[in-house]
PDB file of C-alpha atoms in Angstrom:
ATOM      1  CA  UNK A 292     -19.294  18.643  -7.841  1.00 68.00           C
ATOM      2  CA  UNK A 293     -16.545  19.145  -5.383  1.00 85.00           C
ATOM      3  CA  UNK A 294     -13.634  17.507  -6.153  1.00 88.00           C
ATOM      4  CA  UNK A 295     -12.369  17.100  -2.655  1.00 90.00           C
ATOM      5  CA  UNK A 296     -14.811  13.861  -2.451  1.00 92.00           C
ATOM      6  CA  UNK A 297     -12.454  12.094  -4.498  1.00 93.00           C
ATOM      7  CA  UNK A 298      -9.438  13.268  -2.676  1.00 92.00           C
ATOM      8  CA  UNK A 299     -10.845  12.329   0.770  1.00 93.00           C
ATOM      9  CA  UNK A 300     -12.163   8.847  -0.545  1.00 95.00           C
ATOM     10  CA  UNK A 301      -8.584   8.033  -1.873  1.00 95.00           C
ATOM     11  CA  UNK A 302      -6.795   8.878   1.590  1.00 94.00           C
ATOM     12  CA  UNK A 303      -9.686   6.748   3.511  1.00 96.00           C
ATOM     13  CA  UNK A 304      -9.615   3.958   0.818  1.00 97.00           C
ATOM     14  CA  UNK A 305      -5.838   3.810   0.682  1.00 96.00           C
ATOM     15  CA  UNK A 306      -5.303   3.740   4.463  1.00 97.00           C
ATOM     16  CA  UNK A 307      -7.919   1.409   5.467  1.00 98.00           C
ATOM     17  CA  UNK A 308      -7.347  -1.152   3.183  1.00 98.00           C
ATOM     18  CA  UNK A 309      -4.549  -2.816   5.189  1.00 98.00           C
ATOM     19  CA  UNK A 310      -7.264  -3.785   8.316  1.00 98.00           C
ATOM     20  CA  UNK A 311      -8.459  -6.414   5.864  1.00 98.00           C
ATOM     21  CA  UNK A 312      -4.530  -7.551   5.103  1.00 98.00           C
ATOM     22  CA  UNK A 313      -4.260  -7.403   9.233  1.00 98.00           C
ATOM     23  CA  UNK A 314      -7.218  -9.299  10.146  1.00 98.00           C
ATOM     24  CA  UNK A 315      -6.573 -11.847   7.651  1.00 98.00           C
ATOM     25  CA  UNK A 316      -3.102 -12.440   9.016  1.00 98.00           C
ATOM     26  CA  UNK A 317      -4.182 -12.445  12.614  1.00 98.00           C
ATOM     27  CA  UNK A 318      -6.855 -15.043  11.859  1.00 98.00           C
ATOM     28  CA  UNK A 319      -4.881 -17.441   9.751  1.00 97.00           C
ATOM     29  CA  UNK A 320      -1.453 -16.833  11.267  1.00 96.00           C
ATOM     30  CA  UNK A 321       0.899 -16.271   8.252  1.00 95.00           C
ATOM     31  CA  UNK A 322       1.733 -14.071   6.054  1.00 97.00           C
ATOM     32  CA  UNK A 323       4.240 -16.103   3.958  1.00 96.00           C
ATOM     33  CA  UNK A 324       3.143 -15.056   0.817  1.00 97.00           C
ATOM     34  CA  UNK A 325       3.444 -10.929   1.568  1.00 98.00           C
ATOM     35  CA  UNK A 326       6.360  -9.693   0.587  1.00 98.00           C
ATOM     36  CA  UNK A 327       8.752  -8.202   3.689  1.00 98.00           C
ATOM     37  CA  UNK A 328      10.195  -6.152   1.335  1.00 98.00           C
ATOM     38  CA  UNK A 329       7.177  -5.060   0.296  1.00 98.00           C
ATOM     39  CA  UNK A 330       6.784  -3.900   3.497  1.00 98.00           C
ATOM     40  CA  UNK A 331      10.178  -2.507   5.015  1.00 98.00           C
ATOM     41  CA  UNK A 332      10.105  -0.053   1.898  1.00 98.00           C
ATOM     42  CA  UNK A 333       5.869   0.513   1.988  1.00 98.00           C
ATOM     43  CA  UNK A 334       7.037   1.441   6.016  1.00 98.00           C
ATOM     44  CA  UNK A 335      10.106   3.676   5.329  1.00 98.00           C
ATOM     45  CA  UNK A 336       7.770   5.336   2.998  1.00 97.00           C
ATOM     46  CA  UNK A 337       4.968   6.060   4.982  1.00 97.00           C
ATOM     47  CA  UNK A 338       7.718   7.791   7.402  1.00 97.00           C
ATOM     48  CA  UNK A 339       8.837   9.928   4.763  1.00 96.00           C
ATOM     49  CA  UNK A 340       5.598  10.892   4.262  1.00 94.00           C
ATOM     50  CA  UNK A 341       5.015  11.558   7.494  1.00 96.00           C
ATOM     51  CA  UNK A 342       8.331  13.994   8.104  1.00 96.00           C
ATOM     52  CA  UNK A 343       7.114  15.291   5.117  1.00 94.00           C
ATOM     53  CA  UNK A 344       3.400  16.075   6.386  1.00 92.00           C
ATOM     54  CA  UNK A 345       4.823  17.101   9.437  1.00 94.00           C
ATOM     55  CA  UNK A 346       7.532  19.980   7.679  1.00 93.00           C
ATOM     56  CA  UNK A 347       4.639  21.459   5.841  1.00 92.00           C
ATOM     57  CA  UNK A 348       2.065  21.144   8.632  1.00 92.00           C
ATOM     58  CA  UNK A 349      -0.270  19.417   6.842  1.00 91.00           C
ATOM     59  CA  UNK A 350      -2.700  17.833   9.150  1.00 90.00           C
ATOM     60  CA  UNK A 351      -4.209  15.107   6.527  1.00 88.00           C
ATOM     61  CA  UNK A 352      -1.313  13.850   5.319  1.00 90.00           C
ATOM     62  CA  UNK A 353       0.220  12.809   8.478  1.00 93.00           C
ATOM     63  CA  UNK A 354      -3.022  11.548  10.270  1.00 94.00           C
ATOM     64  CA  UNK A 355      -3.823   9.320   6.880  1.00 93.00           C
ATOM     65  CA  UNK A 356       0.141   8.484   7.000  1.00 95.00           C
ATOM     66  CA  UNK A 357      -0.022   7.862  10.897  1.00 97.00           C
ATOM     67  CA  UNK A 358      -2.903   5.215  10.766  1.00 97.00           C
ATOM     68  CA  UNK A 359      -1.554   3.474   7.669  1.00 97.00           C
ATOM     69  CA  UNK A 360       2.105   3.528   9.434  1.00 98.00           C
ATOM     70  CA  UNK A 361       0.353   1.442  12.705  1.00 98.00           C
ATOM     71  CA  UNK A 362      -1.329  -0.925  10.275  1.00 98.00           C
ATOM     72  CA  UNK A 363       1.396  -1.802   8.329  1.00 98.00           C
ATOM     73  CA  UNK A 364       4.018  -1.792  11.404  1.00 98.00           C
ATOM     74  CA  UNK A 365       0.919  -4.679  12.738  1.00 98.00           C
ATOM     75  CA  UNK A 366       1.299  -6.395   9.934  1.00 98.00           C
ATOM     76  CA  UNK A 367       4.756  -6.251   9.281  1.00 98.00           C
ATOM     77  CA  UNK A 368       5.137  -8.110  13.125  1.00 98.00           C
ATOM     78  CA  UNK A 369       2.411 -10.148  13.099  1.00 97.00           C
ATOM     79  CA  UNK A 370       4.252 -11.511  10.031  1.00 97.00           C
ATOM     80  CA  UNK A 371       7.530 -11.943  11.579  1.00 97.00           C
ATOM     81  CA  UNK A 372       5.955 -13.459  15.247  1.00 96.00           C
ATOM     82  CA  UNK A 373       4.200 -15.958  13.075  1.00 95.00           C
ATOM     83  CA  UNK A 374       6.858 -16.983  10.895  1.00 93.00           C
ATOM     84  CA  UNK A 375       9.473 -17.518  13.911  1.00 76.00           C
ATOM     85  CA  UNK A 376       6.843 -19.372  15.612  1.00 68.00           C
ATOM     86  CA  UNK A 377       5.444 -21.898  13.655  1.00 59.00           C
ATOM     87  CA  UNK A 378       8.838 -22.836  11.603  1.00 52.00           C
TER      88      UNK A 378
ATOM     89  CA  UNK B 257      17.635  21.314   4.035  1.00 68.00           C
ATOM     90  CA  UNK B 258      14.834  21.630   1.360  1.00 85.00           C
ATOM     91  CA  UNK B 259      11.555  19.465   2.860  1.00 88.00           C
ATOM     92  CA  UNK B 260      10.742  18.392  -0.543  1.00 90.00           C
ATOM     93  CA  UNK B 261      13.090  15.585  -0.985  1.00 92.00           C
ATOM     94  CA  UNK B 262      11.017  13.955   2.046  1.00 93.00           C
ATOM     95  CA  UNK B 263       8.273  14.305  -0.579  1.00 92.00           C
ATOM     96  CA  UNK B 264      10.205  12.647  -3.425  1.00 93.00           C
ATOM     97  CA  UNK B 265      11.492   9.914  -1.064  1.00 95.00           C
ATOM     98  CA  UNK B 266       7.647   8.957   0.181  1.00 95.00           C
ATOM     99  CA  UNK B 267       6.388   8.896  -3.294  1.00 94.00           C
ATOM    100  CA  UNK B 268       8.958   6.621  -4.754  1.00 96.00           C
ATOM    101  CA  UNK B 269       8.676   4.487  -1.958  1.00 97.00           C
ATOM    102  CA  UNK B 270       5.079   3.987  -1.294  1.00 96.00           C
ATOM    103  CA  UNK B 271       4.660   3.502  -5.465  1.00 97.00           C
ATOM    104  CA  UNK B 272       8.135   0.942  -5.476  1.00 98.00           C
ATOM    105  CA  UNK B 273       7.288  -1.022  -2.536  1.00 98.00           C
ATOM    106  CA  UNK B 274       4.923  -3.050  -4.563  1.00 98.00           C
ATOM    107  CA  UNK B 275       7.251  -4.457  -7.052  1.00 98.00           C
ATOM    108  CA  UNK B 276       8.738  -6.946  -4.823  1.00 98.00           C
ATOM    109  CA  UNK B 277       5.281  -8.187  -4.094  1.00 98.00           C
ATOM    110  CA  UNK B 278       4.376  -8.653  -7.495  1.00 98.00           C
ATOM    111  CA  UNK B 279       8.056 -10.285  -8.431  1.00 98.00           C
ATOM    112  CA  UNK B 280       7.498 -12.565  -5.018  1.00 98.00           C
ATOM    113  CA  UNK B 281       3.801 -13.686  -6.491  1.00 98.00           C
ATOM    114  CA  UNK B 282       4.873 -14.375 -10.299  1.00 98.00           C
ATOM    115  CA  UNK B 283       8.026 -15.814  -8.758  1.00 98.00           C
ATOM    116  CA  UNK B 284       5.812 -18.528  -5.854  1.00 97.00           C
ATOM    117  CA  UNK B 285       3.085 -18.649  -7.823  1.00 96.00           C
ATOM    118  CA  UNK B 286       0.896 -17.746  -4.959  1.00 95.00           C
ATOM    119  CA  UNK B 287      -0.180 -14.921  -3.323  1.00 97.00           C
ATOM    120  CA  UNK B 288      -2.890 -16.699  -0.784  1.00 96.00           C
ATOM    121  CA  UNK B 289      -2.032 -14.489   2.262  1.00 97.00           C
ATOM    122  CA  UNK B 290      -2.648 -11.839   0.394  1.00 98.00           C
ATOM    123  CA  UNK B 291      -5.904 -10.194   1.382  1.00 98.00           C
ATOM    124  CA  UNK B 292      -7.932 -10.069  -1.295  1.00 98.00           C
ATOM    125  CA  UNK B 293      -9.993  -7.094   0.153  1.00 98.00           C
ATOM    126  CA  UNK B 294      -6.669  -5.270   0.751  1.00 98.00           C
ATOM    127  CA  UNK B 295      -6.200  -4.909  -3.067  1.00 98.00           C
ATOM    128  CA  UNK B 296      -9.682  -4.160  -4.353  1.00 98.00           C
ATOM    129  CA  UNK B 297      -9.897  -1.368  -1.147  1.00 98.00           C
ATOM    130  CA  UNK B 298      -5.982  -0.232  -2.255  1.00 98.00           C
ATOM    131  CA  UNK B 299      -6.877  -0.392  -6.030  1.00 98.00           C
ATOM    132  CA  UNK B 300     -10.305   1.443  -5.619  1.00 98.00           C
ATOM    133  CA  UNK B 301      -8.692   4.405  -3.266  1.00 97.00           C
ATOM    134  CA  UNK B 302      -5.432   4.669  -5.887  1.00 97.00           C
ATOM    135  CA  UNK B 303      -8.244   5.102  -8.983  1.00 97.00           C
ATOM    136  CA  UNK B 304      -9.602   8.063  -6.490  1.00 96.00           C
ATOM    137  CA  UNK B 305      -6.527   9.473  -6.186  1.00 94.00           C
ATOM    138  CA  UNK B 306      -5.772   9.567  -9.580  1.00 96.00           C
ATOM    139  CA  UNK B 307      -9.510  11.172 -10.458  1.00 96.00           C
ATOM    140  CA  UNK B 308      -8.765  13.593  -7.617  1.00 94.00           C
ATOM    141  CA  UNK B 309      -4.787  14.500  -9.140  1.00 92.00           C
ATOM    142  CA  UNK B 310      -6.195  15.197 -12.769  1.00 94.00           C
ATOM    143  CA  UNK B 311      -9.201  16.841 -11.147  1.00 93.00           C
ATOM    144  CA  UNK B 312      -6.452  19.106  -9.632  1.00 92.00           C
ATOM    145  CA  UNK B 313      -3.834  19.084 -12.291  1.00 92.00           C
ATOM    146  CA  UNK B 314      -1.282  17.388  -9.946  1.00 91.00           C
ATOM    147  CA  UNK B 315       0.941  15.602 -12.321  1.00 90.00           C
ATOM    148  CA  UNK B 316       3.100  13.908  -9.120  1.00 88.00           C
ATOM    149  CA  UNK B 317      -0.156  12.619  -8.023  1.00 90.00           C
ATOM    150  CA  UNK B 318      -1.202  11.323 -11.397  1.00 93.00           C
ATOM    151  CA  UNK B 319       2.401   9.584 -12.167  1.00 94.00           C
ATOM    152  CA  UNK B 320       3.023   8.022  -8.577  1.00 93.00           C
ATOM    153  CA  UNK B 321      -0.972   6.828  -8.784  1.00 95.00           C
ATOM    154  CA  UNK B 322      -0.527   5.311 -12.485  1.00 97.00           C
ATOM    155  CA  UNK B 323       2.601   3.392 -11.237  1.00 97.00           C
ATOM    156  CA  UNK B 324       0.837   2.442  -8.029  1.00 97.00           C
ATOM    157  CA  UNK B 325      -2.444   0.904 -10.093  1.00 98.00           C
ATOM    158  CA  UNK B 326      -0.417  -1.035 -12.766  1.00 98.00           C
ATOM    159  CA  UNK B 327       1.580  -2.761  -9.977  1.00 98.00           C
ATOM    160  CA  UNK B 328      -1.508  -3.200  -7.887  1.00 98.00           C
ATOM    161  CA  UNK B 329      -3.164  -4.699 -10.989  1.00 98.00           C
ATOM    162  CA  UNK B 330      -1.040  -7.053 -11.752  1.00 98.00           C
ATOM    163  CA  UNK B 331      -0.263  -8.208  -8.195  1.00 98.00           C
ATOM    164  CA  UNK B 332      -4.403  -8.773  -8.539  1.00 98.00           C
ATOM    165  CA  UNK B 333      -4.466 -10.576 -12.043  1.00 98.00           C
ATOM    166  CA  UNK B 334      -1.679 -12.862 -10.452  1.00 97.00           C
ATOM    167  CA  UNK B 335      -2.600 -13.505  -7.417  1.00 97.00           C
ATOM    168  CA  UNK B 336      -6.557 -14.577  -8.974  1.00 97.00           C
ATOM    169  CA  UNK B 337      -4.876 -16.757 -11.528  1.00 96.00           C
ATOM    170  CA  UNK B 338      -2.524 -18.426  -9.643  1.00 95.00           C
ATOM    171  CA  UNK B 339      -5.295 -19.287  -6.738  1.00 93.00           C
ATOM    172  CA  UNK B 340      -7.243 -20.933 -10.032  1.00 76.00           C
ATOM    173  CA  UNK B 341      -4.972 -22.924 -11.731  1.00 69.00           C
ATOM    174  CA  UNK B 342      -3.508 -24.188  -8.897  1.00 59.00           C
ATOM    175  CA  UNK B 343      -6.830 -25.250  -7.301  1.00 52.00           C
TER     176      UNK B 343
END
């Protein structure tokens, strides 16, 4: 058995799982209880990762970084919009 | 300027970031906003990775992962028992 599977299933797993998080904080408009820090360092992160990708040319790692970096920059505003509009 | 330290940065980051979540939930006692499906997603993909890193022998995988999972787990086992208590 190929081990790549696993590797592959990680990087899909580990990226798409912040649609749900997005979705979730679209439809009920607040995201109170997530953590901003959380965020701001998850974000400057997923940059670092992405220079990083990018310096060794390696396509995976910056297309899984790219797509997690929109999701989380979505969620990271949608947080902030909401909370400076409803309080 | 050695590209690595881009490396070091993302993985410290992207495995840190969580701590603030999980200090924010034990410290509200609440984590509702919190997609559950996020964390089962995140949790399942960071158990791949860490198949995939031993698979490989890639201790930096395997250490960032471990970190990633117990902080993940915990922000899990929180957030489920303060949604039951409380309700």
């Amino acid at each position: 058995m190929n081990v790549d599977i696993f590797g592959y299933l990680a990087a899909i797993l580990t990226t798409a799982a912040f649609l749900p998080q997005l979705l979730k904080t679209l439809k009920t408009k607040k995201a109170d209880d997530v953590s901003l820090t959380t965020l701001i360092m998850f974000i400057t992160g997923v940059l670092s990762w992405i220079i990083y990708g990018y310096a060794i040319s390696s396509e995976p790692i910056l297309i899984a970084n790219l797509i997690t970096l929109i999701l989380n920059l979505l969620i990271l505003i949608s947080k902030l919009y909401f909370s400076k509009t409803l309080s």
